[in-house]
Short mmCIF file of C-alpha atoms in Angstrom, two decimals:
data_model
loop_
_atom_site.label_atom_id
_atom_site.label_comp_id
_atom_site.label_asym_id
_atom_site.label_seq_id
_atom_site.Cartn_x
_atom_site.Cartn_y
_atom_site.Cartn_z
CA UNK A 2 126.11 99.83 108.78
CA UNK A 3 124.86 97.21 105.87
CA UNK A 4 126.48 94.25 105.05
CA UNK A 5 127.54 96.23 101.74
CA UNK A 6 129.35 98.48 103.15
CA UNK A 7 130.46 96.38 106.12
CA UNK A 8 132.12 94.24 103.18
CA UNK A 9 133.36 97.74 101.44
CA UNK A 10 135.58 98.06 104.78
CA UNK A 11 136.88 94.69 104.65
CA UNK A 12 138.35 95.35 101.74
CA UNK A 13 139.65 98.36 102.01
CA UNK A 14 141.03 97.35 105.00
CA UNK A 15 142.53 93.92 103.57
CA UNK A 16 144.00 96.69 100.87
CA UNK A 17 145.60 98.76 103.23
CA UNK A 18 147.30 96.30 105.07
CA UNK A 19 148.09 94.57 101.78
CA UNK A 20 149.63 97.87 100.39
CA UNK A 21 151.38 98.49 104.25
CA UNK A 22 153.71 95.64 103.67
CA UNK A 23 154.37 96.10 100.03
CA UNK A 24 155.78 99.56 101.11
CA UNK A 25 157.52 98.48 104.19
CA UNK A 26 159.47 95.72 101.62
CA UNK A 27 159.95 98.33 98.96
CA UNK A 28 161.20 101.03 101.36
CA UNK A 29 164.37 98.54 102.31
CA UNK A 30 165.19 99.25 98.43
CA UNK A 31 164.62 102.99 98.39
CA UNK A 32 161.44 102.09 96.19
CA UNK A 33 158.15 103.60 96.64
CA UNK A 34 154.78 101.28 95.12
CA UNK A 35 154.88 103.30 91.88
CA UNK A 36 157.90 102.95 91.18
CA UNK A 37 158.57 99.67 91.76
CA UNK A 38 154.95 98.91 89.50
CA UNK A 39 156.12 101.02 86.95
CA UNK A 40 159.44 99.25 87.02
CA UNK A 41 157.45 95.81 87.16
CA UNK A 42 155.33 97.05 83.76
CA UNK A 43 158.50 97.91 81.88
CA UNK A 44 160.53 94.87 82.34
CA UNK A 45 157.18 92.93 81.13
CA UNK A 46 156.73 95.20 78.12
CA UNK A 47 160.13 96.92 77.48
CA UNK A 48 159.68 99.56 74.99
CA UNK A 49 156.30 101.02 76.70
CA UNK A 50 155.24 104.50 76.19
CA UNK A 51 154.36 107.00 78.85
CA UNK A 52 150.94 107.14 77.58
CA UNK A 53 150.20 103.13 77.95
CA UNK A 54 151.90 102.94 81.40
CA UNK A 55 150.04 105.51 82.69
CA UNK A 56 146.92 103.39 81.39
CA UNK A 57 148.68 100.21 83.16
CA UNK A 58 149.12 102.13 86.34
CA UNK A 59 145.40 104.35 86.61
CA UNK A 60 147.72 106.96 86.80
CA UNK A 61 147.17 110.83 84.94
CA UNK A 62 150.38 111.71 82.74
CA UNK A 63 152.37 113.99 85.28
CA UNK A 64 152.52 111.56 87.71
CA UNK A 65 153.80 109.08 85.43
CA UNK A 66 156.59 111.84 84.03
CA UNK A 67 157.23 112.27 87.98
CA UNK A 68 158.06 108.83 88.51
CA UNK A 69 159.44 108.68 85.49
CA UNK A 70 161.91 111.23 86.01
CA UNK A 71 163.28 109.73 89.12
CA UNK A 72 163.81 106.58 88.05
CA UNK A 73 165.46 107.75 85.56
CA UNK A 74 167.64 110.01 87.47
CA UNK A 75 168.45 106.71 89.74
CA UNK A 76 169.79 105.38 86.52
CA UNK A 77 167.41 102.34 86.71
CA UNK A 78 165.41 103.50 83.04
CA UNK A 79 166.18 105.19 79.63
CA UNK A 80 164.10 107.00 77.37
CA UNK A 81 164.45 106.41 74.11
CA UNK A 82 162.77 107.49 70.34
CA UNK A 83 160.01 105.43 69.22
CA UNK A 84 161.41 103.29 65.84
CA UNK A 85 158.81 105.14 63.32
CA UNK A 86 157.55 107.75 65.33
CA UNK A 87 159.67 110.42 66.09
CA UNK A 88 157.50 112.55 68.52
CA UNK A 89 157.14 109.31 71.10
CA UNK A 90 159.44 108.00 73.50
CA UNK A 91 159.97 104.15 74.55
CA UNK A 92 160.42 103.34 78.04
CA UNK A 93 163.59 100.75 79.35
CA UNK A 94 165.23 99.51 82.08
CA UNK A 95 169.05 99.85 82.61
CA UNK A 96 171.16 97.08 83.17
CA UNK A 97 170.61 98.95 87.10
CA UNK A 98 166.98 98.75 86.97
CA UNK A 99 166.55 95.44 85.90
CA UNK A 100 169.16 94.19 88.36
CA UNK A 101 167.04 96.50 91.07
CA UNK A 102 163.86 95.22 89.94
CA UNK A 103 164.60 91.85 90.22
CA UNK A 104 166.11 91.51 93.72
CA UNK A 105 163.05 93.39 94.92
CA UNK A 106 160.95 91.07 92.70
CA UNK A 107 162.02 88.11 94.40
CA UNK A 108 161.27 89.47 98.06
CA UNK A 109 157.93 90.73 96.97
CA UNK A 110 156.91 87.57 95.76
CA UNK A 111 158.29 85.38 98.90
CA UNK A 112 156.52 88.40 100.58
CA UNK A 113 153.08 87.73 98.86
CA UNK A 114 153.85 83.96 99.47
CA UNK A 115 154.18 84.43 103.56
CA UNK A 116 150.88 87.33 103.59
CA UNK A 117 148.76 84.36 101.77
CA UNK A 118 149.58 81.09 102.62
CA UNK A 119 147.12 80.64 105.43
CA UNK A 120 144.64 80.44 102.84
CA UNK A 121 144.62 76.78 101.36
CA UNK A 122 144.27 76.17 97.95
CA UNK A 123 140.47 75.83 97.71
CA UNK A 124 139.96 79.20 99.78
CA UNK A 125 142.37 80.79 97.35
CA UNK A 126 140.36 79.84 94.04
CA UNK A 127 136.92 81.05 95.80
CA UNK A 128 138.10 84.46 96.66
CA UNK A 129 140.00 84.39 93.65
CA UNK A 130 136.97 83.67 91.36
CA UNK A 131 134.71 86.56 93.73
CA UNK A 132 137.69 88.87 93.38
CA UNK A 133 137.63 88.63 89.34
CA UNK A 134 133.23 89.08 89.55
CA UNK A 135 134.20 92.09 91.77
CA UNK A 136 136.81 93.34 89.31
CA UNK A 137 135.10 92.94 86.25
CA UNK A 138 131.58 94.86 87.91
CA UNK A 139 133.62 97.71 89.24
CA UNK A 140 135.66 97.78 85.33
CA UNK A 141 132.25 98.40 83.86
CA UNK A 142 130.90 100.70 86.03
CA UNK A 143 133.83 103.01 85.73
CA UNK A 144 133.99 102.55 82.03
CA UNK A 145 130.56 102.44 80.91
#
């Protein structure tokens, strides 16, 4: 195996466990990952449309109505009609979903806090700064 690839496994790997305990944390809140990032990008930008949350999320349209629909149905979002446009819808959270996503906000953060502290500060803004280089190679090659 290369070192590229052996590296490609480390990160997938430091993903998957990464992704393990986010959905161990939101499970004890009857959240799944999307739903609790969709959640996450409508309280930052209430008033989001389908269409730019499924560009937040790297998500296709009917998965985004999917989750969509059942947090809606949990009564933790609204739909409702664009201002000017009549055809869109704006995306919400309910007095419910913001109360929801901010309890599971808190433990997701003190969870990130306890994953990462073994890294000190310096070690933090190194694989920080590689991470971003990473991200912005992989961003170009997918979007020419």
């Amino acid at each position: 195996m290369s070192d590229v690839e052996q590296l490609y496994n480390l990160l997938k790997e430091s993903f998957f466990l990464l992704d393990d305990g986010d959905r161990r944390l939101f499970s004890q809140h009857d959240l799944s990952s999307p739903r609790f990032y969709a959640l996450s990008h409508i309280a930052a930008e209430p008033g989001l449309s389908l269409s730019q949350l499924s560009d937040c999320m790297f998500c296709d349209k009917s998965n985004i109505t999917r989750i969509i629909r059942g947090l809606e149905r949990d009564g933790y979002l609204e739909r409702r009609p664009h201002e000017t446009d009549g055809r869109s819808l704006r995306l919400y959270l309910t007095e419910k979903g913001t109360a929801v996503y901010q309890t599971v906000a808190t433990a997701h953060h003190a969870s990130i806090q306890a994953r990462l502290h073994q890294l000190d500060q310096a070690e933090r803004q190194q694989l920080e700064t590689q991470l971003n280089t990473l991200n912005t190679t992989l961003r170009a090659l997918l979007h020419g």
